[in-house]
Amino acid sequence: MIKQAIIPLAGLGTRLLPLTSVIPKELLPINGRPGLEYILDECIESGIKEIILIISKKKETIKKYFFRDLFYQNLIKKKPKNKELKENYKRIVKYKKMIKFVYQNSPLGTGDAILKCKKLIKSNYFLMLMPDDLIIKRNCSKQLIKLHKKYKSSVIASMKVDYNDISRWGIFNIKKINKKHFKITDVIEKPNRKEAPSNYAVIGRYILPKEIFKVLDRQKPGKNNEIHITDSIRTLIYNNNKFIGHLFDGKYLDCGSLKGYINSTIKISSLKI
Ligand code: G1P
């Protein structure tokens, strides 16, 4: 059973400067709610019971966001008839009960961030979500958990990308199983066009095995001198661990760039909820 999720949030958010010099990008509102809440909701709806948020000292506002009880309680006392206020507080408390914080104070890469959670992961597999990747209309994590049960393996979300943008993504080498699923035979972090074995990209939803911590322990820095989770996944694949790729249903929104962030707000606000 997949009951724990990890969300790395210690990234600097340079693509969204100058806003992110004071506000963590994951708290920027998308249609009135922090982007992070959409990711938390996806976890909760897919049956996750504990969510580990990896933050840094510079991003403690994220922690504060969930721990403003006195502020809400005083406000509710002053405005007891305000239903919206009560609902907001209730929602924050619900999240607060499920989350744990872990610190990554130097931005050494996603692999390094995940390694900080080593002692907290209890089961053989866990879910990992990248907060820049928002997937709406369908719950991608739920789909991955279903596939994990079917294939009894690790699973990673994927979508086909334009060859001109290939170096922005982790890219899979694949062996097709059917229209939606494939066996991952290799993965390369941000390859150039010539190196890319396909245009099937890694999208930020992963079901990973606990063994990855052993690999991460010894993982050397890769592209841009960062410790990449992709490189450890590659080692696991080479050691015959089964990894399935899933072309997810639903709409992908990139919240990590200004253009993508604006587009996400437009797309989400036009949804009928
Ligand atoms: C990370 C991963 C990359 C993946 C991408 C998905 O890159 O390293 O393999 O394709 O997320 O969004 P980042 O966005 O941190 O550069």
PDB file of C-alpha atoms and ligand atoms in Angstrom:
ATOM      1  CA  MET A   1       0.000   0.000   0.000  1.00  0.00           C
ATOM      2  CA  ILE A   2       1.255   3.462  -0.896  1.00  0.00           C
ATOM      3  CA  LYS A   3       0.473   5.648   2.094  1.00  0.00           C
ATOM      4  CA  GLN A   4       3.342   8.168   2.129  1.00  0.00           C
ATOM      5  CA  ALA A   5       4.209  10.947  -0.300  1.00  0.00           C
ATOM      6  CA  ILE A   6       7.244  13.202  -0.597  1.00  0.00           C
ATOM      7  CA  ILE A   7       7.092  16.676  -2.112  1.00  0.00           C
ATOM      8  CA  PRO A   8      10.429  18.481  -2.609  1.00  0.00           C
ATOM      9  CA  LEU A   9       9.898  22.217  -2.070  1.00  0.00           C
ATOM     10  CA  ALA A  10      13.364  23.521  -1.336  1.00  0.00           C
ATOM     11  CA  GLY A  11      14.070  24.696  -4.931  1.00  0.00           C
ATOM     12  CA  LEU A  12      14.997  28.335  -5.389  1.00  0.00           C
ATOM     13  CA  GLY A  13      12.256  29.210  -7.884  1.00  0.00           C
ATOM     14  CA  THR A  14      14.586  31.321 -10.032  1.00  0.00           C
ATOM     15  CA  ARG A  15      12.286  31.025 -13.044  1.00  0.00           C
ATOM     16  CA  LEU A  16       9.665  33.006 -11.093  1.00  0.00           C
ATOM     17  CA  LEU A  17      11.858  35.814  -9.769  1.00  0.00           C
ATOM     18  CA  PRO A  18      11.474  38.523  -8.484  1.00  0.00           C
ATOM     19  CA  LEU A  19       8.285  37.277  -6.741  1.00  0.00           C
ATOM     20  CA  THR A  20      10.056  34.205  -5.366  1.00  0.00           C
ATOM     21  CA  SER A  21      12.703  36.311  -3.631  1.00  0.00           C
ATOM     22  CA  VAL A  22      10.089  36.781  -0.869  1.00  0.00           C
ATOM     23  CA  ILE A  23       7.291  34.259  -1.523  1.00  0.00           C
ATOM     24  CA  PRO A  24       7.882  30.535  -2.089  1.00  0.00           C
ATOM     25  CA  LYS A  25       6.557  29.734  -5.578  1.00  0.00           C
ATOM     26  CA  GLU A  26       4.429  26.908  -4.189  1.00  0.00           C
ATOM     27  CA  LEU A  27       2.399  29.447  -2.200  1.00  0.00           C
ATOM     28  CA  LEU A  28       1.662  31.675  -5.189  1.00  0.00           C
ATOM     29  CA  PRO A  29      -2.093  31.617  -5.748  1.00  0.00           C
ATOM     30  CA  ILE A  30      -3.562  29.757  -8.678  1.00  0.00           C
ATOM     31  CA  ASN A  31      -7.172  30.804  -8.920  1.00  0.00           C
ATOM     32  CA  GLY A  32      -7.091  31.960  -5.287  1.00  0.00           C
ATOM     33  CA  ARG A  33      -5.354  28.949  -3.702  1.00  0.00           C
ATOM     34  CA  PRO A  34      -1.657  28.154  -3.331  1.00  0.00           C
ATOM     35  CA  GLY A  35      -0.440  25.817  -6.055  1.00  0.00           C
ATOM     36  CA  LEU A  36       0.735  23.459  -3.303  1.00  0.00           C
ATOM     37  CA  GLU A  37      -2.845  22.835  -2.140  1.00  0.00           C
ATOM     38  CA  TYR A  38      -3.742  21.314  -5.515  1.00  0.00           C
ATOM     39  CA  ILE A  39      -0.863  18.867  -5.121  1.00  0.00           C
ATOM     40  CA  LEU A  40      -1.881  18.046  -1.528  1.00  0.00           C
ATOM     41  CA  ASP A  41      -5.464  17.425  -2.655  1.00  0.00           C
ATOM     42  CA  GLU A  42      -4.215  15.063  -5.359  1.00  0.00           C
ATOM     43  CA  CYS A  43      -2.349  13.086  -2.666  1.00  0.00           C
ATOM     44  CA  ILE A  44      -5.298  12.970  -0.264  1.00  0.00           C
ATOM     45  CA  GLU A  45      -7.736  11.895  -2.987  1.00  0.00           C
ATOM     46  CA  SER A  46      -5.411   9.080  -3.972  1.00  0.00           C
ATOM     47  CA  GLY A  47      -5.383   7.644  -0.446  1.00  0.00           C
ATOM     48  CA  ILE A  48      -2.108   9.070   0.890  1.00  0.00           C
ATOM     49  CA  LYS A  49      -2.066   9.387   4.689  1.00  0.00           C
ATOM     50  CA  GLU A  50       1.237  11.164   5.329  1.00  0.00           C
ATOM     51  CA  ILE A  51       2.916  13.853   3.243  1.00  0.00           C
ATOM     52  CA  ILE A  52       6.547  14.828   3.779  1.00  0.00           C
ATOM     53  CA  LEU A  53       7.327  18.365   2.648  1.00  0.00           C
ATOM     54  CA  ILE A  54      10.990  19.112   2.037  1.00  0.00           C
ATOM     55  CA  ILE A  55      11.620  22.796   2.657  1.00  0.00           C
ATOM     56  CA  SER A  56      14.633  24.994   3.450  1.00  0.00           C
ATOM     57  CA  LYS A  57      15.197  27.667   6.094  1.00  0.00           C
ATOM     58  CA  LYS A  58      14.604  30.242   3.362  1.00  0.00           C
ATOM     59  CA  LYS A  59      11.177  28.750   2.676  1.00  0.00           C
ATOM     60  CA  GLU A  60       9.795  28.489   6.201  1.00  0.00           C
ATOM     61  CA  THR A  61       6.790  30.560   5.131  1.00  0.00           C
ATOM     62  CA  ILE A  62       5.443  27.240   3.820  1.00  0.00           C
ATOM     63  CA  LYS A  63       5.518  25.824   7.345  1.00  0.00           C
ATOM     64  CA  LYS A  64       3.959  28.981   8.791  1.00  0.00           C
ATOM     65  CA  TYR A  65       1.123  28.744   6.271  1.00  0.00           C
ATOM     66  CA  PHE A  66      -0.087  25.567   7.999  1.00  0.00           C
ATOM     67  CA  PHE A  67       0.546  26.657  11.589  1.00  0.00           C
ATOM     68  CA  ARG A  68      -1.430  29.876  12.014  1.00  0.00           C
ATOM     69  CA  ASP A  69      -3.981  28.436  14.455  1.00  0.00           C
ATOM     70  CA  LEU A  70      -4.043  31.378  16.868  1.00  0.00           C
ATOM     71  CA  PHE A  71      -4.480  33.809  14.004  1.00  0.00           C
ATOM     72  CA  TYR A  72      -7.513  31.894  12.694  1.00  0.00           C
ATOM     73  CA  GLN A  73      -8.981  31.180  16.112  1.00  0.00           C
ATOM     74  CA  ASN A  74      -8.861  34.872  17.092  1.00  0.00           C
ATOM     75  CA  LEU A  75     -10.338  35.923  13.777  1.00  0.00           C
ATOM     76  CA  ILE A  76     -13.148  33.364  14.051  1.00  0.00           C
ATOM     77  CA  LYS A  77     -13.951  34.677  17.563  1.00  0.00           C
ATOM     78  CA  LYS A  78     -14.245  38.184  16.142  1.00  0.00           C
ATOM     79  CA  LYS A  79     -16.263  37.121  13.110  1.00  0.00           C
ATOM     80  CA  PRO A  80     -18.201  34.022  14.212  1.00  0.00           C
ATOM     81  CA  LYS A  81     -20.675  34.278  11.317  1.00  0.00           C
ATOM     82  CA  ASN A  82     -18.018  34.194   8.619  1.00  0.00           C
ATOM     83  CA  LYS A  83     -18.446  30.717   7.077  1.00  0.00           C
ATOM     84  CA  GLU A  84     -15.660  31.116   4.527  1.00  0.00           C
ATOM     85  CA  LEU A  85     -13.170  31.869   7.282  1.00  0.00           C
ATOM     86  CA  LYS A  86     -14.151  28.707   9.166  1.00  0.00           C
ATOM     87  CA  GLU A  87     -13.946  26.623   6.021  1.00  0.00           C
ATOM     88  CA  ASN A  88     -10.491  27.937   5.188  1.00  0.00           C
ATOM     89  CA  TYR A  89      -9.254  27.138   8.684  1.00  0.00           C
ATOM     90  CA  LYS A  90     -10.779  23.669   8.567  1.00  0.00           C
ATOM     91  CA  ARG A  91      -8.992  22.963   5.301  1.00  0.00           C
ATOM     92  CA  ILE A  92      -5.631  24.152   6.638  1.00  0.00           C
ATOM     93  CA  VAL A  93      -6.046  22.019   9.781  1.00  0.00           C
ATOM     94  CA  LYS A  94      -6.828  18.981   7.626  1.00  0.00           C
ATOM     95  CA  TYR A  95      -3.559  19.460   5.733  1.00  0.00           C
ATOM     96  CA  LYS A  96      -1.628  20.194   8.932  1.00  0.00           C
ATOM     97  CA  LYS A  97      -2.573  16.844  10.430  1.00  0.00           C
ATOM     98  CA  MET A  98      -1.032  14.975   7.495  1.00  0.00           C
ATOM     99  CA  ILE A  99       2.200  16.822   6.885  1.00  0.00           C
ATOM    100  CA  LYS A 100       5.723  16.518   8.207  1.00  0.00           C
ATOM    101  CA  PHE A 101       8.641  18.803   7.439  1.00  0.00           C
ATOM    102  CA  VAL A 102      12.166  17.871   6.475  1.00  0.00           C
ATOM    103  CA  TYR A 103      14.924  20.378   5.687  1.00  0.00           C
ATOM    104  CA  GLN A 104      17.255  20.620   2.701  1.00  0.00           C
ATOM    105  CA  ASN A 105      19.175  23.832   3.240  1.00  0.00           C
ATOM    106  CA  SER A 106      21.551  23.599   0.262  1.00  0.00           C
ATOM    107  CA  PRO A 107      19.965  23.182  -3.173  1.00  0.00           C
ATOM    108  CA  LEU A 108      22.000  20.129  -4.198  1.00  0.00           C
ATOM    109  CA  GLY A 109      19.281  18.543  -6.343  1.00  0.00           C
ATOM    110  CA  THR A 110      16.132  16.432  -6.100  1.00  0.00           C
ATOM    111  CA  GLY A 111      18.063  13.268  -5.290  1.00  0.00           C
ATOM    112  CA  ASP A 112      19.688  14.952  -2.320  1.00  0.00           C
ATOM    113  CA  ALA A 113      16.277  16.242  -1.172  1.00  0.00           C
ATOM    114  CA  ILE A 114      14.692  12.784  -1.314  1.00  0.00           C
ATOM    115  CA  LEU A 115      17.601  11.266   0.601  1.00  0.00           C
ATOM    116  CA  LYS A 116      16.702  13.518   3.556  1.00  0.00           C
ATOM    117  CA  CYS A 117      13.496  11.468   3.966  1.00  0.00           C
ATOM    118  CA  LYS A 118      15.294   8.126   4.229  1.00  0.00           C
ATOM    119  CA  LYS A 119      14.434   7.466   7.880  1.00  0.00           C
ATOM    120  CA  LEU A 120      10.785   8.479   7.514  1.00  0.00           C
ATOM    121  CA  ILE A 121       9.707   6.074   4.762  1.00  0.00           C
ATOM    122  CA  LYS A 122       8.057   2.980   6.231  1.00  0.00           C
ATOM    123  CA  SER A 123       6.725   0.917   3.317  1.00  0.00           C
ATOM    124  CA  ASN A 124       8.516  -0.602   0.330  1.00  0.00           C
ATOM    125  CA  TYR A 125       7.224   2.065  -2.066  1.00  0.00           C
ATOM    126  CA  PHE A 126       6.344   5.766  -1.788  1.00  0.00           C
ATOM    127  CA  LEU A 127       4.892   8.465  -4.003  1.00  0.00           C
ATOM    128  CA  MET A 128       6.924  11.512  -5.043  1.00  0.00           C
ATOM    129  CA  LEU A 129       5.403  14.616  -6.614  1.00  0.00           C
ATOM    130  CA  MET A 130       7.125  17.616  -8.188  1.00  0.00           C
ATOM    131  CA  PRO A 131       5.171  20.750  -7.295  1.00  0.00           C
ATOM    132  CA  ASP A 132       5.915  22.530 -10.601  1.00  0.00           C
ATOM    133  CA  ASP A 133       3.961  19.877 -12.468  1.00  0.00           C
ATOM    134  CA  LEU A 134       0.248  20.350 -12.018  1.00  0.00           C
ATOM    135  CA  ILE A 135      -2.039  17.793 -13.614  1.00  0.00           C
ATOM    136  CA  ILE A 136      -5.707  18.661 -13.689  1.00  0.00           C
ATOM    137  CA  LYS A 137      -8.941  16.945 -14.731  1.00  0.00           C
ATOM    138  CA  ARG A 138      -7.633  13.482 -13.736  1.00  0.00           C
ATOM    139  CA  ASN A 139      -5.836  12.370 -10.588  1.00  0.00           C
ATOM    140  CA  CYS A 140      -2.480  11.235 -11.911  1.00  0.00           C
ATOM    141  CA  SER A 141      -1.262   9.861  -8.548  1.00  0.00           C
ATOM    142  CA  LYS A 142      -4.365   7.695  -8.289  1.00  0.00           C
ATOM    143  CA  GLN A 143      -3.666   6.289 -11.754  1.00  0.00           C
ATOM    144  CA  LEU A 144      -0.050   5.514 -10.814  1.00  0.00           C
ATOM    145  CA  ILE A 145      -1.070   3.752  -7.601  1.00  0.00           C
ATOM    146  CA  LYS A 146      -3.480   1.586  -9.585  1.00  0.00           C
ATOM    147  CA  LEU A 147      -0.712   0.658 -12.014  1.00  0.00           C
ATOM    148  CA  HIS A 148       1.708  -0.044  -9.194  1.00  0.00           C
ATOM    149  CA  LYS A 149      -0.771  -2.625  -7.896  1.00  0.00           C
ATOM    150  CA  LYS A 150      -1.196  -4.129 -11.354  1.00  0.00           C
ATOM    151  CA  TYR A 151       2.488  -4.357 -12.315  1.00  0.00           C
ATOM    152  CA  LYS A 152       3.889  -4.673  -8.773  1.00  0.00           C
ATOM    153  CA  SER A 153       6.626  -2.242  -9.751  1.00  0.00           C
ATOM    154  CA  SER A 154       7.768   1.353  -9.715  1.00  0.00           C
ATOM    155  CA  VAL A 155       5.764   3.674 -11.969  1.00  0.00           C
ATOM    156  CA  ILE A 156       6.538   7.100 -13.441  1.00  0.00           C
ATOM    157  CA  ALA A 157       4.203   9.512 -15.239  1.00  0.00           C
ATOM    158  CA  SER A 158       5.100  10.524 -18.768  1.00  0.00           C
ATOM    159  CA  MET A 159       4.009  12.643 -21.703  1.00  0.00           C
ATOM    160  CA  LYS A 160       5.378  13.135 -25.198  1.00  0.00           C
ATOM    161  CA  VAL A 161       7.205  16.447 -25.586  1.00  0.00           C
ATOM    162  CA  ASP A 162       8.475  18.507 -28.503  1.00  0.00           C
ATOM    163  CA  TYR A 163      12.005  17.500 -29.585  1.00  0.00           C
ATOM    164  CA  ASN A 164      12.953  21.200 -29.457  1.00  0.00           C
ATOM    165  CA  ASP A 165      12.357  21.218 -25.670  1.00  0.00           C
ATOM    166  CA  ILE A 166      13.949  17.857 -24.972  1.00  0.00           C
ATOM    167  CA  SER A 167      16.804  19.211 -22.830  1.00  0.00           C
ATOM    168  CA  ARG A 168      14.328  20.562 -20.242  1.00  0.00           C
ATOM    169  CA  TRP A 169      13.245  17.044 -19.199  1.00  0.00           C
ATOM    170  CA  GLY A 170      14.321  13.625 -18.042  1.00  0.00           C
ATOM    171  CA  ILE A 171      13.816  11.398 -21.115  1.00  0.00           C
ATOM    172  CA  PHE A 172      12.935   7.698 -21.224  1.00  0.00           C
ATOM    173  CA  ASN A 173      14.034   4.882 -23.460  1.00  0.00           C
ATOM    174  CA  ILE A 174      10.974   2.669 -23.744  1.00  0.00           C
ATOM    175  CA  LYS A 175       9.557  -0.675 -24.756  1.00  0.00           C
ATOM    176  CA  LYS A 176       5.842  -0.363 -25.453  1.00  0.00           C
ATOM    177  CA  ILE A 177       3.367  -2.540 -23.577  1.00  0.00           C
ATOM    178  CA  ASN A 178       0.198  -0.904 -24.883  1.00  0.00           C
ATOM    179  CA  LYS A 179      -1.092   2.547 -25.902  1.00  0.00           C
ATOM    180  CA  LYS A 180      -0.714   4.008 -22.413  1.00  0.00           C
ATOM    181  CA  HIS A 181       1.984   1.942 -20.699  1.00  0.00           C
ATOM    182  CA  PHE A 182       5.583   1.065 -21.420  1.00  0.00           C
ATOM    183  CA  LYS A 183       8.534  -0.606 -19.798  1.00  0.00           C
ATOM    184  CA  ILE A 184      11.263   1.926 -19.021  1.00  0.00           C
ATOM    185  CA  THR A 185      14.564   0.537 -20.283  1.00  0.00           C
ATOM    186  CA  ASP A 186      16.613   3.676 -19.561  1.00  0.00           C
ATOM    187  CA  VAL A 187      16.280   7.296 -18.480  1.00  0.00           C
ATOM    188  CA  ILE A 188      18.558  10.278 -19.116  1.00  0.00           C
ATOM    189  CA  GLU A 189      18.398  13.598 -17.303  1.00  0.00           C
ATOM    190  CA  LYS A 190      18.065  16.574 -19.645  1.00  0.00           C
ATOM    191  CA  PRO A 191      19.758  15.079 -22.735  1.00  0.00           C
ATOM    192  CA  ASN A 192      20.483  17.069 -25.878  1.00  0.00           C
ATOM    193  CA  ARG A 193      18.585  16.200 -29.029  1.00  0.00           C
ATOM    194  CA  LYS A 194      21.192  13.712 -30.220  1.00  0.00           C
ATOM    195  CA  GLU A 195      21.407  11.880 -26.892  1.00  0.00           C
ATOM    196  CA  ALA A 196      17.623  11.611 -26.433  1.00  0.00           C
ATOM    197  CA  PRO A 197      16.398   8.016 -26.954  1.00  0.00           C
ATOM    198  CA  SER A 198      12.769   9.198 -27.428  1.00  0.00           C
ATOM    199  CA  ASN A 199      10.523  12.168 -26.747  1.00  0.00           C
ATOM    200  CA  TYR A 200       8.768  10.476 -23.803  1.00  0.00           C
ATOM    201  CA  ALA A 201       9.471  12.807 -20.876  1.00  0.00           C
ATOM    202  CA  VAL A 202       9.526  12.205 -17.142  1.00  0.00           C
ATOM    203  CA  ILE A 203       6.681  14.141 -15.518  1.00  0.00           C
ATOM    204  CA  GLY A 204       6.828  14.823 -11.795  1.00  0.00           C
ATOM    205  CA  ARG A 205       4.805  11.899 -10.393  1.00  0.00           C
ATOM    206  CA  TYR A 206       6.806   8.861  -9.336  1.00  0.00           C
ATOM    207  CA  ILE A 207       6.187   5.688  -7.359  1.00  0.00           C
ATOM    208  CA  LEU A 208       9.636   4.735  -6.149  1.00  0.00           C
ATOM    209  CA  PRO A 209      11.014   1.797  -4.188  1.00  0.00           C
ATOM    210  CA  LYS A 210      12.653   2.167  -0.804  1.00  0.00           C
ATOM    211  CA  GLU A 211      15.871   0.687  -2.314  1.00  0.00           C
ATOM    212  CA  ILE A 212      16.439   4.001  -4.036  1.00  0.00           C
ATOM    213  CA  PHE A 213      17.824   5.382  -0.759  1.00  0.00           C
ATOM    214  CA  LYS A 214      20.738   2.935  -0.915  1.00  0.00           C
ATOM    215  CA  VAL A 215      21.558   4.153  -4.430  1.00  0.00           C
ATOM    216  CA  LEU A 216      21.095   7.813  -3.461  1.00  0.00           C
ATOM    217  CA  ASP A 217      23.521   7.343  -0.585  1.00  0.00           C
ATOM    218  CA  ARG A 218      26.263   6.773  -3.167  1.00  0.00           C
ATOM    219  CA  GLN A 219      24.892   8.958  -5.980  1.00  0.00           C
ATOM    220  CA  LYS A 220      27.485  11.309  -7.513  1.00  0.00           C
ATOM    221  CA  PRO A 221      26.393  14.719  -8.852  1.00  0.00           C
ATOM    222  CA  GLY A 222      25.322  14.681 -12.511  1.00  0.00           C
ATOM    223  CA  LYS A 223      24.007  17.400 -14.876  1.00  0.00           C
ATOM    224  CA  ASN A 224      24.663  20.933 -13.556  1.00  0.00           C
ATOM    225  CA  ASN A 225      26.503  19.381 -10.617  1.00  0.00           C
ATOM    226  CA  GLU A 226      23.228  18.342  -8.938  1.00  0.00           C
ATOM    227  CA  ILE A 227      22.272  14.997  -7.432  1.00  0.00           C
ATOM    228  CA  HIS A 228      19.437  13.829  -9.645  1.00  0.00           C
ATOM    229  CA  ILE A 229      16.778  11.284  -8.737  1.00  0.00           C
ATOM    230  CA  THR A 230      16.840  10.363 -12.455  1.00  0.00           C
ATOM    231  CA  ASP A 231      20.417   9.052 -12.178  1.00  0.00           C
ATOM    232  CA  SER A 232      19.490   6.796  -9.244  1.00  0.00           C
ATOM    233  CA  ILE A 233      16.425   5.516 -11.104  1.00  0.00           C
ATOM    234  CA  ARG A 234      18.770   4.678 -13.982  1.00  0.00           C
ATOM    235  CA  THR A 235      20.990   2.617 -11.658  1.00  0.00           C
ATOM    236  CA  LEU A 236      17.941   0.735 -10.364  1.00  0.00           C
ATOM    237  CA  ILE A 237      16.803  -0.009 -13.935  1.00  0.00           C
ATOM    238  CA  TYR A 238      20.290  -1.292 -14.827  1.00  0.00           C
ATOM    239  CA  ASN A 239      20.037  -3.531 -11.735  1.00  0.00           C
ATOM    240  CA  ASN A 240      16.845  -5.111 -13.129  1.00  0.00           C
ATOM    241  CA  ASN A 241      14.284  -3.196 -11.070  1.00  0.00           C
ATOM    242  CA  LYS A 242      11.014  -2.964 -12.994  1.00  0.00           C
ATOM    243  CA  PHE A 243       9.901   0.584 -13.891  1.00  0.00           C
ATOM    244  CA  ILE A 244       6.683   1.220 -15.809  1.00  0.00           C
ATOM    245  CA  GLY A 245       5.952   4.467 -17.646  1.00  0.00           C
ATOM    246  CA  HIS A 246       2.415   5.790 -17.870  1.00  0.00           C
ATOM    247  CA  LEU A 247       1.118   8.285 -20.430  1.00  0.00           C
ATOM    248  CA  PHE A 248      -1.302   9.963 -18.053  1.00  0.00           C
ATOM    249  CA  ASP A 249      -4.768  11.248 -18.847  1.00  0.00           C
ATOM    250  CA  GLY A 250      -5.522  14.763 -17.723  1.00  0.00           C
ATOM    251  CA  LYS A 251      -4.080  18.139 -18.574  1.00  0.00           C
ATOM    252  CA  TYR A 252      -0.504  19.075 -17.768  1.00  0.00           C
ATOM    253  CA  LEU A 253       0.217  22.586 -16.465  1.00  0.00           C
ATOM    254  CA  ASP A 254       3.757  23.849 -15.873  1.00  0.00           C
ATOM    255  CA  CYS A 255       3.694  26.078 -12.784  1.00  0.00           C
ATOM    256  CA  GLY A 256       7.438  26.636 -12.597  1.00  0.00           C
ATOM    257  CA  SER A 257       7.713  29.396 -15.210  1.00  0.00           C
ATOM    258  CA  LEU A 258       5.922  32.729 -15.358  1.00  0.00           C
ATOM    259  CA  LYS A 259       4.206  31.922 -18.654  1.00  0.00           C
ATOM    260  CA  GLY A 260       3.111  28.509 -17.376  1.00  0.00           C
ATOM    261  CA  TYR A 261       1.991  29.944 -14.054  1.00  0.00           C
ATOM    262  CA  ILE A 262      -0.253  32.523 -15.714  1.00  0.00           C
ATOM    263  CA  ASN A 263      -1.641  29.875 -18.060  1.00  0.00           C
ATOM    264  CA  SER A 264      -2.367  27.558 -15.088  1.00  0.00           C
ATOM    265  CA  THR A 265      -4.469  30.245 -13.438  1.00  0.00           C
ATOM    266  CA  ILE A 266      -6.433  30.809 -16.634  1.00  0.00           C
ATOM    267  CA  LYS A 267      -6.987  27.076 -17.220  1.00  0.00           C
ATOM    268  CA  ILE A 268      -7.991  26.276 -13.619  1.00  0.00           C
ATOM    269  CA  SER A 269     -10.299  29.285 -13.301  1.00  0.00           C
ATOM    270  CA  SER A 270     -12.153  28.178 -16.436  1.00  0.00           C
ATOM    271  CA  LEU A 271     -12.866  24.714 -14.995  1.00  0.00           C
ATOM    272  CA  LYS A 272     -16.329  24.082 -13.650  1.00  0.00           C
ATOM    273  CA  ILE A 273     -15.757  22.988 -10.063  1.00  0.00           C
TER     274      ILE A 273
HETATM  275  C1  G1P B   1      12.765  17.476 -12.829  1.00  0.00           C
HETATM  276  C2  G1P B   1      13.400  16.156 -13.196  1.00  0.00           C
HETATM  277  C3  G1P B   1      13.184  15.843 -14.669  1.00  0.00           C
HETATM  278  C4  G1P B   1      11.702  15.869 -14.992  1.00  0.00           C
HETATM  279  C5  G1P B   1      11.083  17.194 -14.546  1.00  0.00           C
HETATM  280  C6  G1P B   1       9.578  17.161 -14.675  1.00  0.00           C
HETATM  281  O1  G1P B   1      13.422  18.512 -13.507  1.00  0.00           O
HETATM  282  O2  G1P B   1      14.773  16.219 -12.878  1.00  0.00           O
HETATM  283  O3  G1P B   1      13.720  14.574 -14.962  1.00  0.00           O
HETATM  284  O4  G1P B   1      11.489  15.676 -16.373  1.00  0.00           O
HETATM  285  O5  G1P B   1      11.378  17.469 -13.167  1.00  0.00           O
HETATM  286  O6  G1P B   1       9.039  18.419 -14.393  1.00  0.00           O
HETATM  287  P1  G1P B   1      13.324  20.055 -13.018  1.00  0.00           P
HETATM  288  O7  G1P B   1      11.966  20.538 -13.394  1.00  0.00           O
HETATM  289  O8  G1P B   1      13.554  20.058 -11.549  1.00  0.00           O
HETATM  290  O9  G1P B   1      14.397  20.771 -13.785  1.00  0.00           O
END
